[in-house]
Amino acid sequence: MKGTNFSTPAGFVLLGFSDQPRLEMVLLLVVSVTYTLTLTGNTVIILASYLCPKLHTPMYFFLSNLSFLDLCFTTSIVPQMLWNLRGPAKTISYAGCVLQLYVALGLGSTECVLLAVMAYDRFSAICRPLHYDVIMHPKLLQQLAALAWISGFVEATVQTILVFQLSLCSHHRVDDFVCEVPALIKSACVNTSFLENELAVASVLYVAVPLGLILVSYGGIVRSVLRIKSAQGRRKACGTCGSHLLVVVLFFGSIISVYIQPKSKYTQNHSKFLTLFYTVVTPALNTLIYTLRNKEVKWALRGLLRRVPR
């Protein structure tokens, strides 16, 4: 087939916004700031969850997993993105592209499952408060966290193998900032129907099913909250779920836009901005949501700061 390379390429060109150098300079600044915020905020959350005894609860066990996941996810993508934004070189090695896709897919899939697990935790805390400590015992916490991480990387292994079995066009140009499945599929010079169907199945398993479980959990939470007679009790119950619900909306909204919406829904530039949003902005917003909106985390941070020798 003309234009097709059946050998393993030396590397790829990540086009991004290479035709708009001024926009790249703006994005370089924005991505640098948000990445710094993500690193700092998630590190603080992990340290607070570990060092503050008051935060040794199931909710913060899962939150520290989410923060560690966001740290790894952004670090697997952003350094390469910053390097490409700062100059004319937009290349990534073949091995680097494989690793980036594998890690990002694994962590993204893990986050889908982990957010569903966190919704179940909130459901148990609000709907079955008297049995909460019995239900969410330490062994179950470890099993649920292991389920999220293992299932995420099993999916990533399958997807990565299938994607890099494709015969890619000889120009080896990927019209995006990162090596991700939709952009690599568009770079293929062969029929990709099978892979697109497999991606649809994976989207159901790792996006639709977790999102459905989250909605079911919050349906039960809403019913329980409506039974609470005191306004203060309702506010307290809603306060424990507000941060998680915001993170769910941001994460699943952007993932659905990139992976599930029809191809014709957005222009390629819009798709690139969506990629930037869920890879760079969403992890930074998660940090702000769980620190600025969470009284227990702010209390723990103040306590840690008081313990720092002056």
PDB file of C-alpha atoms in Angstrom:
ATOM      1  CA  MET A   1       0.000   0.000   0.000  1.00  0.00           C
ATOM      2  CA  LYS A   2       1.411   3.367  -1.030  1.00  0.00           C
ATOM      3  CA  GLY A   3       2.372   5.615   1.911  1.00  0.00           C
ATOM      4  CA  THR A   4       2.420   2.728   4.343  1.00  0.00           C
ATOM      5  CA  ASN A   5       5.454   1.701   6.365  1.00  0.00           C
ATOM      6  CA  PHE A   6       5.442  -1.904   7.536  1.00  0.00           C
ATOM      7  CA  SER A   7       8.701  -1.540   9.494  1.00  0.00           C
ATOM      8  CA  THR A   8       9.006  -0.202  13.007  1.00  0.00           C
ATOM      9  CA  PRO A   9       9.461   3.597  12.814  1.00  0.00           C
ATOM     10  CA  ALA A  10      12.355   5.304  14.589  1.00  0.00           C
ATOM     11  CA  GLY A  11       9.964   7.813  16.111  1.00  0.00           C
ATOM     12  CA  PHE A  12       6.955  10.064  15.635  1.00  0.00           C
ATOM     13  CA  VAL A  13       6.340  13.762  15.085  1.00  0.00           C
ATOM     14  CA  LEU A  14       3.770  15.177  17.532  1.00  0.00           C
ATOM     15  CA  LEU A  15       2.350  18.105  15.559  1.00  0.00           C
ATOM     16  CA  GLY A  16       0.323  19.789  18.310  1.00  0.00           C
ATOM     17  CA  PHE A  17      -0.048  23.467  17.336  1.00  0.00           C
ATOM     18  CA  SER A  18       3.249  23.607  15.422  1.00  0.00           C
ATOM     19  CA  ASP A  19       1.611  25.882  12.851  1.00  0.00           C
ATOM     20  CA  GLN A  20       0.824  28.463  15.576  1.00  0.00           C
ATOM     21  CA  PRO A  21       4.109  29.307  17.395  1.00  0.00           C
ATOM     22  CA  ARG A  22       2.602  32.194  19.401  1.00  0.00           C
ATOM     23  CA  LEU A  23      -0.117  29.948  20.753  1.00  0.00           C
ATOM     24  CA  GLU A  24       2.556  27.409  21.690  1.00  0.00           C
ATOM     25  CA  MET A  25       4.360  30.036  23.798  1.00  0.00           C
ATOM     26  CA  VAL A  26       1.124  30.764  25.678  1.00  0.00           C
ATOM     27  CA  LEU A  27       0.478  27.054  26.159  1.00  0.00           C
ATOM     28  CA  LEU A  28       4.049  26.548  27.389  1.00  0.00           C
ATOM     29  CA  LEU A  29       3.406  29.029  30.200  1.00  0.00           C
ATOM     30  CA  VAL A  30      -0.051  27.654  31.053  1.00  0.00           C
ATOM     31  CA  VAL A  31       1.078  24.022  31.051  1.00  0.00           C
ATOM     32  CA  SER A  32       4.169  24.855  33.164  1.00  0.00           C
ATOM     33  CA  VAL A  33       2.044  26.601  35.817  1.00  0.00           C
ATOM     34  CA  THR A  34      -0.644  23.911  35.949  1.00  0.00           C
ATOM     35  CA  TYR A  35       1.949  21.113  36.075  1.00  0.00           C
ATOM     36  CA  THR A  36       3.706  22.808  38.999  1.00  0.00           C
ATOM     37  CA  LEU A  37       0.354  23.172  40.752  1.00  0.00           C
ATOM     38  CA  THR A  38      -0.454  19.506  40.126  1.00  0.00           C
ATOM     39  CA  LEU A  39       2.897  18.309  41.480  1.00  0.00           C
ATOM     40  CA  THR A  40       2.726  20.526  44.565  1.00  0.00           C
ATOM     41  CA  GLY A  41      -0.932  19.999  45.395  1.00  0.00           C
ATOM     42  CA  ASN A  42      -0.997  16.233  44.996  1.00  0.00           C
ATOM     43  CA  THR A  43       2.236  15.825  46.951  1.00  0.00           C
ATOM     44  CA  VAL A  44       0.717  17.869  49.778  1.00  0.00           C
ATOM     45  CA  ILE A  45      -2.463  15.759  49.762  1.00  0.00           C
ATOM     46  CA  ILE A  46      -0.453  12.507  49.897  1.00  0.00           C
ATOM     47  CA  LEU A  47       1.710  13.783  52.760  1.00  0.00           C
ATOM     48  CA  ALA A  48      -1.303  15.109  54.687  1.00  0.00           C
ATOM     49  CA  SER A  49      -3.183  11.805  54.266  1.00  0.00           C
ATOM     50  CA  TYR A  50      -0.136   9.879  55.494  1.00  0.00           C
ATOM     51  CA  LEU A  51       1.046  12.137  58.323  1.00  0.00           C
ATOM     52  CA  CYS A  52      -2.265  13.296  59.826  1.00  0.00           C
ATOM     53  CA  PRO A  53      -3.970  10.574  61.939  1.00  0.00           C
ATOM     54  CA  LYS A  54      -7.359  12.242  61.475  1.00  0.00           C
ATOM     55  CA  LEU A  55      -7.144  11.506  57.754  1.00  0.00           C
ATOM     56  CA  HIS A  56      -6.448   7.787  58.195  1.00  0.00           C
ATOM     57  CA  THR A  57      -9.900   6.918  56.831  1.00  0.00           C
ATOM     58  CA  PRO A  58     -11.125   5.021  53.741  1.00  0.00           C
ATOM     59  CA  MET A  59     -12.012   8.270  51.969  1.00  0.00           C
ATOM     60  CA  TYR A  60      -8.473   9.639  52.259  1.00  0.00           C
ATOM     61  CA  PHE A  61      -6.920   6.279  51.493  1.00  0.00           C
ATOM     62  CA  PHE A  62      -8.621   6.418  48.091  1.00  0.00           C
ATOM     63  CA  LEU A  63      -7.892  10.142  47.741  1.00  0.00           C
ATOM     64  CA  SER A  64      -4.170   9.538  48.255  1.00  0.00           C
ATOM     65  CA  ASN A  65      -4.370   6.832  45.559  1.00  0.00           C
ATOM     66  CA  LEU A  66      -6.040   9.352  43.246  1.00  0.00           C
ATOM     67  CA  SER A  67      -3.392  11.983  43.994  1.00  0.00           C
ATOM     68  CA  PHE A  68      -0.553   9.531  43.329  1.00  0.00           C
ATOM     69  CA  LEU A  69      -2.286   8.492  40.112  1.00  0.00           C
ATOM     70  CA  ASP A  70      -2.584  12.123  38.949  1.00  0.00           C
ATOM     71  CA  LEU A  71       1.092  12.704  39.743  1.00  0.00           C
ATOM     72  CA  CYS A  72       2.112   9.735  37.603  1.00  0.00           C
ATOM     73  CA  PHE A  73      -0.365  10.542  34.834  1.00  0.00           C
ATOM     74  CA  THR A  74       0.771  14.127  34.325  1.00  0.00           C
ATOM     75  CA  THR A  75       4.454  13.175  34.648  1.00  0.00           C
ATOM     76  CA  SER A  76       4.046  10.568  31.898  1.00  0.00           C
ATOM     77  CA  ILE A  77       2.800  13.261  29.503  1.00  0.00           C
ATOM     78  CA  VAL A  78       3.678  16.839  30.477  1.00  0.00           C
ATOM     79  CA  PRO A  79       7.534  16.817  30.387  1.00  0.00           C
ATOM     80  CA  GLN A  80       7.506  15.602  26.774  1.00  0.00           C
ATOM     81  CA  MET A  81       4.771  18.113  25.973  1.00  0.00           C
ATOM     82  CA  LEU A  82       6.797  20.996  27.458  1.00  0.00           C
ATOM     83  CA  TRP A  83       9.867  19.927  25.486  1.00  0.00           C
ATOM     84  CA  ASN A  84       7.875  19.941  22.254  1.00  0.00           C
ATOM     85  CA  LEU A  85       6.212  23.284  23.013  1.00  0.00           C
ATOM     86  CA  ARG A  86       9.472  25.102  23.699  1.00  0.00           C
ATOM     87  CA  GLY A  87      11.122  24.610  20.314  1.00  0.00           C
ATOM     88  CA  PRO A  88      10.857  23.341  16.747  1.00  0.00           C
ATOM     89  CA  ALA A  89      11.690  19.722  17.652  1.00  0.00           C
ATOM     90  CA  LYS A  90       8.381  17.869  18.044  1.00  0.00           C
ATOM     91  CA  THR A  91       9.660  14.308  17.991  1.00  0.00           C
ATOM     92  CA  ILE A  92       9.201  11.386  20.346  1.00  0.00           C
ATOM     93  CA  SER A  93      10.983   8.054  19.976  1.00  0.00           C
ATOM     94  CA  TYR A  94       9.053   4.915  19.112  1.00  0.00           C
ATOM     95  CA  ALA A  95       9.784   3.400  22.526  1.00  0.00           C
ATOM     96  CA  GLY A  96       8.827   6.688  24.191  1.00  0.00           C
ATOM     97  CA  CYS A  97       5.507   6.758  22.344  1.00  0.00           C
ATOM     98  CA  VAL A  98       4.743   3.150  23.313  1.00  0.00           C
ATOM     99  CA  LEU A  99       5.588   3.832  26.960  1.00  0.00           C
ATOM    100  CA  GLN A 100       3.627   7.081  27.050  1.00  0.00           C
ATOM    101  CA  LEU A 101       0.533   5.453  25.561  1.00  0.00           C
ATOM    102  CA  TYR A 102       0.760   2.436  27.876  1.00  0.00           C
ATOM    103  CA  VAL A 103       1.214   4.454  31.068  1.00  0.00           C
ATOM    104  CA  ALA A 104      -1.405   7.083  30.186  1.00  0.00           C
ATOM    105  CA  LEU A 105      -3.966   4.452  29.175  1.00  0.00           C
ATOM    106  CA  GLY A 106      -3.286   2.403  32.294  1.00  0.00           C
ATOM    107  CA  LEU A 107      -3.585   5.361  34.646  1.00  0.00           C
ATOM    108  CA  GLY A 108      -6.618   6.791  32.844  1.00  0.00           C
ATOM    109  CA  SER A 109      -8.442   3.449  33.013  1.00  0.00           C
ATOM    110  CA  THR A 110      -7.425   3.073  36.656  1.00  0.00           C
ATOM    111  CA  GLU A 111      -8.907   6.484  37.455  1.00  0.00           C
ATOM    112  CA  CYS A 112     -12.236   5.482  35.891  1.00  0.00           C
ATOM    113  CA  VAL A 113     -12.478   2.465  38.202  1.00  0.00           C
ATOM    114  CA  LEU A 114     -11.064   4.319  41.215  1.00  0.00           C
ATOM    115  CA  LEU A 115     -13.684   7.088  40.955  1.00  0.00           C
ATOM    116  CA  ALA A 116     -16.396   4.397  40.973  1.00  0.00           C
ATOM    117  CA  VAL A 117     -14.810   2.842  44.071  1.00  0.00           C
ATOM    118  CA  MET A 118     -14.750   6.260  45.761  1.00  0.00           C
ATOM    119  CA  ALA A 119     -18.463   6.694  44.950  1.00  0.00           C
ATOM    120  CA  TYR A 120     -19.177   3.338  46.638  1.00  0.00           C
ATOM    121  CA  ASP A 121     -17.218   4.533  49.668  1.00  0.00           C
ATOM    122  CA  ARG A 122     -19.370   7.689  49.895  1.00  0.00           C
ATOM    123  CA  PHE A 123     -22.520   5.570  49.413  1.00  0.00           C
ATOM    124  CA  SER A 124     -21.510   3.306  52.313  1.00  0.00           C
ATOM    125  CA  ALA A 125     -20.655   6.281  54.553  1.00  0.00           C
ATOM    126  CA  ILE A 126     -23.963   8.083  53.991  1.00  0.00           C
ATOM    127  CA  CYS A 127     -26.443   5.278  53.396  1.00  0.00           C
ATOM    128  CA  ARG A 128     -25.062   2.765  55.934  1.00  0.00           C
ATOM    129  CA  PRO A 129     -23.224   4.880  58.520  1.00  0.00           C
ATOM    130  CA  LEU A 130     -23.647   2.402  61.386  1.00  0.00           C
ATOM    131  CA  HIS A 131     -22.029  -0.397  59.364  1.00  0.00           C
ATOM    132  CA  TYR A 132     -19.484   1.769  57.548  1.00  0.00           C
ATOM    133  CA  ASP A 133     -16.436   0.657  59.527  1.00  0.00           C
ATOM    134  CA  VAL A 134     -17.413  -2.990  59.099  1.00  0.00           C
ATOM    135  CA  ILE A 135     -18.056  -2.657  55.351  1.00  0.00           C
ATOM    136  CA  MET A 136     -14.972  -0.586  54.494  1.00  0.00           C
ATOM    137  CA  HIS A 137     -12.449  -2.630  56.465  1.00  0.00           C
ATOM    138  CA  PRO A 138      -8.720  -2.308  55.645  1.00  0.00           C
ATOM    139  CA  LYS A 139      -8.540  -5.558  53.661  1.00  0.00           C
ATOM    140  CA  LEU A 140     -11.417  -4.475  51.402  1.00  0.00           C
ATOM    141  CA  LEU A 141      -9.779  -1.076  50.850  1.00  0.00           C
ATOM    142  CA  GLN A 142      -6.607  -2.771  49.633  1.00  0.00           C
ATOM    143  CA  GLN A 143      -8.590  -5.160  47.421  1.00  0.00           C
ATOM    144  CA  LEU A 144     -10.607  -2.346  45.817  1.00  0.00           C
ATOM    145  CA  ALA A 145      -7.483  -0.271  45.191  1.00  0.00           C
ATOM    146  CA  ALA A 146      -5.716  -3.315  43.700  1.00  0.00           C
ATOM    147  CA  LEU A 147      -8.764  -3.989  41.482  1.00  0.00           C
ATOM    148  CA  ALA A 148      -8.606  -0.439  40.113  1.00  0.00           C
ATOM    149  CA  TRP A 149      -4.859  -0.511  39.390  1.00  0.00           C
ATOM    150  CA  ILE A 150      -4.694  -4.035  37.958  1.00  0.00           C
ATOM    151  CA  SER A 151      -7.792  -3.723  35.761  1.00  0.00           C
ATOM    152  CA  GLY A 152      -6.550  -0.389  34.425  1.00  0.00           C
ATOM    153  CA  PHE A 153      -3.199  -1.759  33.296  1.00  0.00           C
ATOM    154  CA  VAL A 154      -4.721  -4.952  31.884  1.00  0.00           C
ATOM    155  CA  GLU A 155      -6.807  -2.766  29.578  1.00  0.00           C
ATOM    156  CA  ALA A 156      -3.744  -0.652  28.733  1.00  0.00           C
ATOM    157  CA  THR A 157      -1.746  -3.756  27.798  1.00  0.00           C
ATOM    158  CA  VAL A 158      -4.411  -4.937  25.359  1.00  0.00           C
ATOM    159  CA  GLN A 159      -4.935  -1.494  23.805  1.00  0.00           C
ATOM    160  CA  THR A 160      -1.231  -0.756  23.410  1.00  0.00           C
ATOM    161  CA  ILE A 161      -0.487  -4.087  21.721  1.00  0.00           C
ATOM    162  CA  LEU A 162      -3.368  -3.645  19.273  1.00  0.00           C
ATOM    163  CA  VAL A 163      -2.502  -0.022  18.435  1.00  0.00           C
ATOM    164  CA  PHE A 164       1.142  -0.707  17.650  1.00  0.00           C
ATOM    165  CA  GLN A 165       0.273  -3.674  15.447  1.00  0.00           C
ATOM    166  CA  LEU A 166      -1.200  -1.155  13.000  1.00  0.00           C
ATOM    167  CA  SER A 167       0.751  -0.249   9.880  1.00  0.00           C
ATOM    168  CA  LEU A 168       1.306   3.500  10.172  1.00  0.00           C
ATOM    169  CA  CYS A 169       1.701   5.960   7.330  1.00  0.00           C
ATOM    170  CA  SER A 170       5.306   6.667   6.341  1.00  0.00           C
ATOM    171  CA  HIS A 171       5.235  10.298   7.484  1.00  0.00           C
ATOM    172  CA  HIS A 172       4.829   9.099  11.123  1.00  0.00           C
ATOM    173  CA  ARG A 173       3.030  12.316  12.049  1.00  0.00           C
ATOM    174  CA  VAL A 174       0.608  12.266  14.974  1.00  0.00           C
ATOM    175  CA  ASP A 175      -1.734  15.242  14.877  1.00  0.00           C
ATOM    176  CA  ASP A 176      -1.866  15.786  18.640  1.00  0.00           C
ATOM    177  CA  PHE A 177       0.272  16.690  21.658  1.00  0.00           C
ATOM    178  CA  VAL A 178       0.588  13.145  22.975  1.00  0.00           C
ATOM    179  CA  CYS A 179       0.580   9.559  21.776  1.00  0.00           C
ATOM    180  CA  GLU A 180      -3.026   8.570  22.362  1.00  0.00           C
ATOM    181  CA  VAL A 181      -5.294   6.033  20.706  1.00  0.00           C
ATOM    182  CA  PRO A 182      -7.570   8.280  18.584  1.00  0.00           C
ATOM    183  CA  ALA A 183      -4.617  10.235  17.130  1.00  0.00           C
ATOM    184  CA  LEU A 184      -2.615   7.070  16.365  1.00  0.00           C
ATOM    185  CA  ILE A 185      -5.630   5.455  14.698  1.00  0.00           C
ATOM    186  CA  LYS A 186      -5.876   8.476  12.389  1.00  0.00           C
ATOM    187  CA  SER A 187      -2.183   7.976  11.494  1.00  0.00           C
ATOM    188  CA  ALA A 188      -2.790   4.417  10.279  1.00  0.00           C
ATOM    189  CA  CYS A 189      -2.815   3.605   6.566  1.00  0.00           C
ATOM    190  CA  VAL A 190      -4.872   0.442   6.943  1.00  0.00           C
ATOM    191  CA  ASN A 191      -8.452  -0.379   7.837  1.00  0.00           C
ATOM    192  CA  THR A 192      -8.899   0.318  11.566  1.00  0.00           C
ATOM    193  CA  SER A 193     -12.476  -0.931  12.002  1.00  0.00           C
ATOM    194  CA  PHE A 194     -11.467  -3.785  14.309  1.00  0.00           C
ATOM    195  CA  LEU A 195      -9.460  -1.490  16.589  1.00  0.00           C
ATOM    196  CA  GLU A 196     -12.223   1.113  16.624  1.00  0.00           C
ATOM    197  CA  ASN A 197     -14.724  -1.573  17.635  1.00  0.00           C
ATOM    198  CA  GLU A 198     -12.363  -2.799  20.350  1.00  0.00           C
ATOM    199  CA  LEU A 199     -11.981   0.787  21.570  1.00  0.00           C
ATOM    200  CA  ALA A 200     -15.777   1.078  21.722  1.00  0.00           C
ATOM    201  CA  VAL A 201     -15.956  -2.086  23.874  1.00  0.00           C
ATOM    202  CA  ALA A 202     -13.200  -0.745  26.155  1.00  0.00           C
ATOM    203  CA  SER A 203     -15.072   2.560  26.450  1.00  0.00           C
ATOM    204  CA  VAL A 204     -18.157   0.706  27.633  1.00  0.00           C
ATOM    205  CA  LEU A 205     -16.187  -1.358  30.179  1.00  0.00           C
ATOM    206  CA  TYR A 206     -14.007   1.444  31.543  1.00  0.00           C
ATOM    207  CA  VAL A 207     -16.159   4.541  31.029  1.00  0.00           C
ATOM    208  CA  ALA A 208     -19.844   3.622  30.772  1.00  0.00           C
ATOM    209  CA  VAL A 209     -19.846   0.891  33.462  1.00  0.00           C
ATOM    210  CA  PRO A 210     -17.933   2.908  36.129  1.00  0.00           C
ATOM    211  CA  LEU A 211     -20.039   5.973  35.333  1.00  0.00           C
ATOM    212  CA  GLY A 212     -23.198   3.888  35.660  1.00  0.00           C
ATOM    213  CA  LEU A 213     -22.047   2.570  39.049  1.00  0.00           C
ATOM    214  CA  ILE A 214     -21.306   6.131  40.157  1.00  0.00           C
ATOM    215  CA  LEU A 215     -24.800   7.266  39.134  1.00  0.00           C
ATOM    216  CA  VAL A 216     -26.373   4.329  40.987  1.00  0.00           C
ATOM    217  CA  SER A 217     -24.341   5.166  44.104  1.00  0.00           C
ATOM    218  CA  TYR A 218     -25.361   8.812  43.981  1.00  0.00           C
ATOM    219  CA  GLY A 219     -28.975   7.832  43.385  1.00  0.00           C
ATOM    220  CA  GLY A 220     -28.869   5.983  46.714  1.00  0.00           C
ATOM    221  CA  ILE A 221     -27.079   8.922  48.347  1.00  0.00           C
ATOM    222  CA  VAL A 222     -29.744  11.375  47.157  1.00  0.00           C
ATOM    223  CA  ARG A 223     -32.524   9.187  48.572  1.00  0.00           C
ATOM    224  CA  SER A 224     -30.731   8.974  51.921  1.00  0.00           C
ATOM    225  CA  VAL A 225     -30.052  12.709  52.043  1.00  0.00           C
ATOM    226  CA  LEU A 226     -33.720  13.498  51.356  1.00  0.00           C
ATOM    227  CA  ARG A 227     -34.646  11.418  54.413  1.00  0.00           C
ATOM    228  CA  ILE A 228     -32.440  13.543  56.677  1.00  0.00           C
ATOM    229  CA  LYS A 229     -34.679  16.050  58.454  1.00  0.00           C
ATOM    230  CA  SER A 230     -32.100  18.591  59.673  1.00  0.00           C
ATOM    231  CA  ALA A 231     -30.674  21.114  57.217  1.00  0.00           C
ATOM    232  CA  GLN A 232     -27.266  20.847  58.904  1.00  0.00           C
ATOM    233  CA  GLY A 233     -27.253  17.075  58.429  1.00  0.00           C
ATOM    234  CA  ARG A 234     -28.073  17.466  54.748  1.00  0.00           C
ATOM    235  CA  ARG A 235     -25.305  20.027  54.258  1.00  0.00           C
ATOM    236  CA  LYS A 236     -22.793  17.756  55.981  1.00  0.00           C
ATOM    237  CA  ALA A 237     -23.790  14.779  53.830  1.00  0.00           C
ATOM    238  CA  CYS A 238     -23.625  16.832  50.629  1.00  0.00           C
ATOM    239  CA  GLY A 239     -20.293  18.332  51.681  1.00  0.00           C
ATOM    240  CA  THR A 240     -18.643  14.925  51.831  1.00  0.00           C
ATOM    241  CA  CYS A 241     -19.721  14.202  48.224  1.00  0.00           C
ATOM    242  CA  GLY A 242     -19.367  17.593  46.546  1.00  0.00           C
ATOM    243  CA  SER A 243     -15.638  17.374  45.828  1.00  0.00           C
ATOM    244  CA  HIS A 244     -15.859  13.848  44.421  1.00  0.00           C
ATOM    245  CA  LEU A 245     -18.846  14.730  42.250  1.00  0.00           C
ATOM    246  CA  LEU A 246     -17.027  17.717  40.737  1.00  0.00           C
ATOM    247  CA  VAL A 247     -14.005  15.551  39.915  1.00  0.00           C
ATOM    248  CA  VAL A 248     -16.289  12.939  38.312  1.00  0.00           C
ATOM    249  CA  VAL A 249     -17.967  15.553  36.101  1.00  0.00           C
ATOM    250  CA  LEU A 250     -14.639  17.042  34.978  1.00  0.00           C
ATOM    251  CA  PHE A 251     -12.910  13.723  34.324  1.00  0.00           C
ATOM    252  CA  PHE A 252     -15.694  11.770  32.657  1.00  0.00           C
ATOM    253  CA  GLY A 253     -16.892  14.797  30.706  1.00  0.00           C
ATOM    254  CA  SER A 254     -13.500  15.264  29.072  1.00  0.00           C
ATOM    255  CA  ILE A 255     -12.913  11.518  28.536  1.00  0.00           C
ATOM    256  CA  ILE A 256     -16.301  11.096  26.855  1.00  0.00           C
ATOM    257  CA  SER A 257     -15.607  14.099  24.631  1.00  0.00           C
ATOM    258  CA  VAL A 258     -12.284  12.637  23.440  1.00  0.00           C
ATOM    259  CA  TYR A 259     -13.025   8.913  23.217  1.00  0.00           C
ATOM    260  CA  ILE A 260     -16.772   8.462  22.726  1.00  0.00           C
ATOM    261  CA  GLN A 261     -18.099  11.474  20.785  1.00  0.00           C
ATOM    262  CA  PRO A 262     -18.474  10.939  17.011  1.00  0.00           C
ATOM    263  CA  LYS A 263     -15.403  11.870  14.951  1.00  0.00           C
ATOM    264  CA  SER A 264     -17.242  14.712  13.195  1.00  0.00           C
ATOM    265  CA  LYS A 265     -18.349  16.341  16.465  1.00  0.00           C
ATOM    266  CA  TYR A 266     -15.207  18.472  16.864  1.00  0.00           C
ATOM    267  CA  THR A 267     -12.537  19.912  14.622  1.00  0.00           C
ATOM    268  CA  GLN A 268      -8.993  18.594  15.131  1.00  0.00           C
ATOM    269  CA  ASN A 269      -7.974  21.777  16.990  1.00  0.00           C
ATOM    270  CA  HIS A 270     -10.917  21.378  19.363  1.00  0.00           C
ATOM    271  CA  SER A 271      -9.852  17.782  19.986  1.00  0.00           C
ATOM    272  CA  LYS A 272      -6.347  18.991  20.850  1.00  0.00           C
ATOM    273  CA  PHE A 273      -7.717  21.451  23.394  1.00  0.00           C
ATOM    274  CA  LEU A 274      -9.810  18.653  24.921  1.00  0.00           C
ATOM    275  CA  THR A 275      -6.661  16.526  25.164  1.00  0.00           C
ATOM    276  CA  LEU A 276      -4.900  19.407  26.931  1.00  0.00           C
ATOM    277  CA  PHE A 277      -7.835  19.773  29.290  1.00  0.00           C
ATOM    278  CA  TYR A 278      -7.999  16.189  30.518  1.00  0.00           C
ATOM    279  CA  THR A 279      -4.225  15.612  30.576  1.00  0.00           C
ATOM    280  CA  VAL A 280      -3.111  18.915  32.133  1.00  0.00           C
ATOM    281  CA  VAL A 281      -5.988  21.004  33.504  1.00  0.00           C
ATOM    282  CA  THR A 282      -8.167  18.318  35.115  1.00  0.00           C
ATOM    283  CA  PRO A 283      -5.422  16.938  37.437  1.00  0.00           C
ATOM    284  CA  ALA A 284      -4.649  20.504  38.572  1.00  0.00           C
ATOM    285  CA  LEU A 285      -8.342  21.206  39.219  1.00  0.00           C
ATOM    286  CA  ASN A 286      -8.609  17.952  41.201  1.00  0.00           C
ATOM    287  CA  THR A 287      -5.942  19.308  43.537  1.00  0.00           C
ATOM    288  CA  LEU A 288      -7.764  22.623  44.025  1.00  0.00           C
ATOM    289  CA  ILE A 289     -11.112  20.903  44.553  1.00  0.00           C
ATOM    290  CA  TYR A 290      -9.822  18.545  47.231  1.00  0.00           C
ATOM    291  CA  THR A 291      -7.844  21.220  49.089  1.00  0.00           C
ATOM    292  CA  LEU A 292      -9.826  24.455  48.825  1.00  0.00           C
ATOM    293  CA  ARG A 293     -13.245  22.790  49.218  1.00  0.00           C
ATOM    294  CA  ASN A 294     -12.271  20.267  51.890  1.00  0.00           C
ATOM    295  CA  LYS A 295     -12.197  21.500  55.488  1.00  0.00           C
ATOM    296  CA  GLU A 296     -10.474  18.372  56.818  1.00  0.00           C
ATOM    297  CA  VAL A 297      -7.597  18.687  54.348  1.00  0.00           C
ATOM    298  CA  LYS A 298      -7.185  22.405  55.129  1.00  0.00           C
ATOM    299  CA  TRP A 299      -7.229  21.616  58.861  1.00  0.00           C
ATOM    300  CA  ALA A 300      -4.600  18.909  58.354  1.00  0.00           C
ATOM    301  CA  LEU A 301      -2.401  21.265  56.311  1.00  0.00           C
ATOM    302  CA  ARG A 302      -2.549  23.943  58.994  1.00  0.00           C
ATOM    303  CA  GLY A 303      -1.595  21.324  61.571  1.00  0.00           C
ATOM    304  CA  LEU A 304       1.363  20.167  59.470  1.00  0.00           C
ATOM    305  CA  LEU A 305       2.546  23.740  58.954  1.00  0.00           C
ATOM    306  CA  ARG A 306       2.490  24.367  62.705  1.00  0.00           C
ATOM    307  CA  ARG A 307       4.741  21.335  63.179  1.00  0.00           C
ATOM    308  CA  VAL A 308       7.356  22.686  60.767  1.00  0.00           C
ATOM    309  CA  PRO A 309      10.307  24.089  62.804  1.00  0.00           C
ATOM    310  CA  ARG A 310      10.860  27.818  62.316  1.00  0.00           C
TER     311      ARG A 310
END
